[in-house]
């Protein structure tokens, strides 16, 4: 096999270059080369959209259950979504905006991963490896340091001035199900970012333990196998799934018990529960509904950002087929879909034009959805790249990570499918 930049990637940092269950490697052979002005635009738009979304979250938190029903916020979760959190009430501390490029190269934001975003290893580490190999500039130069600094801010804010002894007794926990290689790699990568950034004498107060080995106490405290209870939880496990977790023996709700502990101040959590509001795909329809039904809520500048960069979006019940041109195209997404599961493209008559194919629903961890978001379909620009399979034509999804409300590293994935899913490749983004 010919040499590529993949040979320079440290598998102890990026353990899923060779992805279990797939016959080909996860990265593309060739990078996506963009202009600096496009990277600047991605970051500028992401910052503006985050501010708009955070403003809408605050409005949403004060509303009746009707809004929660529209966005299919689990009923068990609702009483935990009004608390605020340790990081200046930011609804998500680490998130990722995803964009597609239309046929003229303009970006359109199609999704936000506000609860458990992944691909940090690709963006903050491996993108630099590719840049050095190709003798190109890395648009993410310096972003690893900014990630470390942000994780240090989180540590300091959430540790509340506790002594080393107090933190050893109640450590900072990073956790996921450790038999899923991507989740495990991502969780350990972010834990390393925090450990690298803080005082060396405190590094052993930050620990990793698999979700399989944790226990929820009767008072909602989260306990390690050695009996210590944690003061902070980073979880790579979707909130909408977590809230439904039960004990096998008696079907008692471990998720609710854990959230009761969070609400009682037993521990901090990253991302905080209110990130679930933005994670719901119905949130994008809420943005358009607020703009249309409460015209004074957003400023004219905010409305311009929404109309320019967020495709027209509706709750399914508000999507009136008779009002749409018959030849218009729309994407219909389950409210809680992940990895392309259940996504369809329909025309203005409601007829299905395309349905995303996945090998099995069993491979996608997602909550079942009762309703859908309907969003204007963006005809995408195509590119040609090379993979282990050979030369491929397909589509790119560009992403921008957010550290709180600050735009950070860029990331991209490539797929020969119109809707990217878990078959997509990582493609380095370079200048």
Coordinates of C-alpha atoms in Angstrom, one line a residue, residues 10-243:
X10 CA -0.2 8.1 16.0
X11 CA -2.8 5.3 16.5
X12 CA -2.6 5.7 20.3
X13 CA -4.1 9.2 19.8
X14 CA -6.3 8.4 16.8
X15 CA -7.2 4.7 17.2
X16 CA -9.8 4.4 14.5
X17 CA -7.9 5.2 11.3
X18 CA -8.5 1.5 10.6
X19 CA -12.2 1.5 11.7
X20 CA -13.5 -1.8 13.2
X21 CA -15.9 -3.5 10.8
X22 CA -14.9 -1.5 7.7
X23 CA -12.5 -2.9 5.0
X24 CA -11.1 0.6 4.1
X25 CA -9.4 3.2 6.2
X26 CA -11.5 6.1 7.6
X27 CA -9.4 9.1 6.2
X28 CA -9.3 10.1 2.5
X29 CA -5.9 10.1 0.8
X30 CA -6.2 13.6 -0.4
X31 CA -7.1 16.8 1.5
X32 CA -9.8 19.4 0.9
X33 CA -8.1 22.7 0.1
X34 CA -10.1 25.8 0.9
X35 CA -9.3 29.5 0.9
X36 CA -8.7 31.4 4.2
X37 CA -11.7 33.6 3.5
X38 CA -13.9 30.5 3.5
X39 CA -12.5 29.4 6.9
X40 CA -13.0 32.9 8.2
X41 CA -16.6 32.9 7.0
X42 CA -17.3 29.5 8.6
X43 CA -16.1 30.8 12.0
X44 CA -17.8 34.1 11.7
X45 CA -21.2 32.5 10.8
X46 CA -20.8 29.9 13.5
X47 CA -20.3 32.6 16.1
X48 CA -23.3 34.5 15.0
X49 CA -25.5 31.3 14.8
X50 CA -24.4 30.2 18.3
X51 CA -25.5 33.6 19.7
X52 CA -28.8 33.3 17.9
X53 CA -29.3 29.7 19.2
X54 CA -28.4 30.6 22.8
X55 CA -30.9 33.4 22.7
X56 CA -33.6 31.0 21.4
X57 CA -32.7 28.5 24.1
X58 CA -33.3 31.1 26.8
X59 CA -36.7 31.9 25.3
X60 CA -37.5 28.2 25.0
X61 CA -36.7 27.5 28.6
X62 CA -39.5 29.9 29.7
X63 CA -42.1 28.3 27.5
X64 CA -45.0 25.9 28.1
X65 CA -44.9 22.1 27.4
X66 CA -46.3 22.7 23.9
X67 CA -42.9 23.8 22.7
X68 CA -41.2 20.9 24.4
X69 CA -43.7 18.5 22.7
X70 CA -43.0 20.0 19.3
X71 CA -39.3 19.3 19.7
X72 CA -39.9 15.9 21.3
X73 CA -37.9 16.8 24.4
X74 CA -38.3 13.7 26.6
X75 CA -40.8 14.3 29.3
X76 CA -38.4 12.9 31.9
X77 CA -35.8 15.5 31.0
X78 CA -37.9 18.7 31.1
X79 CA -37.5 19.5 34.8
X80 CA -33.7 19.6 34.4
X81 CA -33.6 22.1 31.6
X82 CA -34.1 25.4 33.5
X83 CA -31.1 25.4 35.9
X84 CA -28.3 27.2 34.2
X85 CA -24.8 25.9 34.6
X86 CA -21.3 26.7 35.7
X87 CA -20.0 28.2 32.4
X88 CA -21.9 31.5 32.2
X89 CA -25.1 29.7 31.3
X90 CA -23.8 28.7 27.9
X91 CA -26.2 26.0 26.7
X92 CA -23.4 24.0 25.2
X93 CA -19.7 24.1 26.2
X94 CA -18.4 22.1 23.3
X95 CA -20.4 21.9 20.1
X96 CA -20.0 21.5 16.3
X97 CA -21.9 23.2 13.5
X98 CA -22.3 21.2 10.2
X99 CA -22.6 22.9 6.9
X100 CA -23.1 21.8 3.3
X101 CA -22.0 23.8 0.2
X102 CA -24.5 24.6 -2.4
X103 CA -23.6 24.4 -6.1
X104 CA -22.2 27.9 -6.1
X105 CA -20.0 27.2 -3.1
X106 CA -22.1 29.0 -0.5
X107 CA -22.4 27.4 3.0
X108 CA -25.7 26.3 4.6
X109 CA -25.9 25.2 8.2
X110 CA -27.8 21.9 8.4
X111 CA -27.2 20.6 11.9
X112 CA -25.6 21.4 15.2
X113 CA -24.1 18.7 17.4
X114 CA -24.6 20.4 20.8
X115 CA -24.7 17.4 23.2
X116 CA -22.0 14.9 22.4
X117 CA -20.0 16.1 19.3
X118 CA -17.2 13.9 18.1
X119 CA -14.3 14.3 15.5
X120 CA -12.2 16.4 17.9
X121 CA -9.2 14.1 17.2
X122 CA -9.5 14.6 13.5
X123 CA -9.8 18.4 13.8
X124 CA -7.4 19.2 16.7
X125 CA -4.7 16.6 16.0
X126 CA -4.7 14.7 12.7
X127 CA -5.5 17.8 10.5
X128 CA -2.1 19.1 11.5
X129 CA -0.4 15.8 10.6
X130 CA -1.9 16.1 7.1
X131 CA -0.8 19.7 6.8
X132 CA 2.8 18.8 7.5
X133 CA 2.7 15.9 5.1
X134 CA 1.3 18.0 2.2
X135 CA 3.4 21.1 3.1
X136 CA 0.1 23.1 3.4
X137 CA -1.2 25.5 6.0
X138 CA -3.4 24.1 8.8
X139 CA -6.5 26.2 9.4
X140 CA -6.6 24.7 12.8
X141 CA -3.1 25.9 13.8
X142 CA -3.2 26.9 17.4
X143 CA -6.6 25.5 18.1
X144 CA -5.3 22.6 20.2
X145 CA -3.9 25.2 22.6
X146 CA -7.3 27.0 22.6
X147 CA -9.0 23.7 23.3
X148 CA -6.6 23.0 26.2
X149 CA -7.2 26.5 27.6
X150 CA -11.0 26.1 27.4
X151 CA -10.8 22.7 29.2
X152 CA -8.7 24.4 31.9
X153 CA -11.3 27.1 32.2
X154 CA -14.0 24.4 32.7
X155 CA -11.9 22.6 35.2
X156 CA -11.2 25.8 37.3
X157 CA -14.9 26.9 37.1
X158 CA -16.3 23.5 38.1
X159 CA -13.7 22.6 40.7
X160 CA -14.7 25.7 42.6
X161 CA -11.3 26.2 44.3
X162 CA -11.3 22.7 45.8
X163 CA -8.0 21.4 47.3
X164 CA -6.1 18.5 45.8
X165 CA -7.3 16.3 48.7
X166 CA -11.0 17.3 48.0
X167 CA -10.5 16.6 44.3
X168 CA -8.9 13.2 45.0
X169 CA -11.9 12.3 47.1
X170 CA -14.3 13.6 44.5
X171 CA -12.5 13.4 41.1
X172 CA -13.2 14.8 37.7
X173 CA -14.6 11.9 35.6
X174 CA -14.4 11.4 31.8
X175 CA -16.6 8.4 30.8
X176 CA -18.1 6.6 27.8
X177 CA -18.9 3.0 26.9
X178 CA -15.3 1.8 26.3
X179 CA -16.2 -0.9 23.7
X180 CA -17.0 1.8 21.1
X181 CA -13.5 2.8 19.8
X182 CA -14.5 6.3 18.5
X183 CA -16.2 7.3 21.8
X184 CA -13.3 6.0 23.8
X185 CA -10.7 7.8 21.7
X186 CA -12.6 11.1 21.8
X187 CA -13.2 10.9 25.5
X188 CA -9.6 10.2 26.3
X189 CA -8.5 12.9 23.9
X190 CA -10.5 15.5 25.7
X191 CA -9.4 14.2 29.1
X192 CA -5.8 14.6 27.9
X193 CA -6.5 18.2 26.8
X194 CA -7.7 19.0 30.3
X195 CA -4.9 17.2 32.1
X196 CA -2.2 18.9 29.9
X197 CA -3.6 22.3 30.7
X198 CA -3.9 22.2 34.5
X199 CA -1.4 22.2 37.3
X200 CA 0.6 18.9 37.0
X201 CA 0.0 18.3 40.7
X202 CA -3.8 18.0 40.0
X203 CA -3.6 15.7 36.9
X204 CA -4.4 12.6 38.9
X205 CA -7.6 14.2 40.1
X206 CA -8.9 13.6 36.5
X207 CA -9.8 10.0 35.8
X208 CA -11.4 7.8 33.1
X209 CA -13.9 5.0 34.0
X210 CA -16.2 3.2 31.6
X211 CA -19.9 3.7 32.0
X212 CA -20.1 0.0 32.5
X213 CA -18.4 0.4 35.9
X214 CA -20.2 3.4 37.4
X215 CA -22.9 3.3 40.0
X216 CA -25.7 5.9 40.8
X217 CA -26.2 6.3 44.5
X218 CA -29.6 6.8 46.1
X219 CA -28.9 10.5 46.6
X220 CA -28.0 10.8 42.9
X221 CA -24.2 10.9 43.4
X222 CA -22.2 9.2 40.8
X223 CA -19.8 6.6 42.3
X224 CA -16.6 5.0 40.9
X225 CA -15.8 1.3 41.6
X226 CA -13.6 2.3 44.6
X227 CA -16.5 4.1 46.2
X228 CA -15.5 7.7 45.5
X229 CA -18.1 10.1 44.2
X230 CA -17.4 12.5 41.3
X231 CA -17.5 16.3 41.2
X232 CA -17.7 16.5 37.4
X233 CA -18.9 14.3 34.6
X234 CA -17.8 14.5 31.0
X235 CA -20.1 12.0 29.2
X236 CA -19.9 10.7 25.6
X237 CA -23.4 9.3 25.8
X238 CA -26.5 11.1 24.3
X239 CA -28.6 12.8 26.9
X240 CA -31.9 11.7 25.2
X241 CA -30.7 8.1 25.6
X242 CA -29.1 8.6 29.1
X243 CA -32.4 9.8 30.6

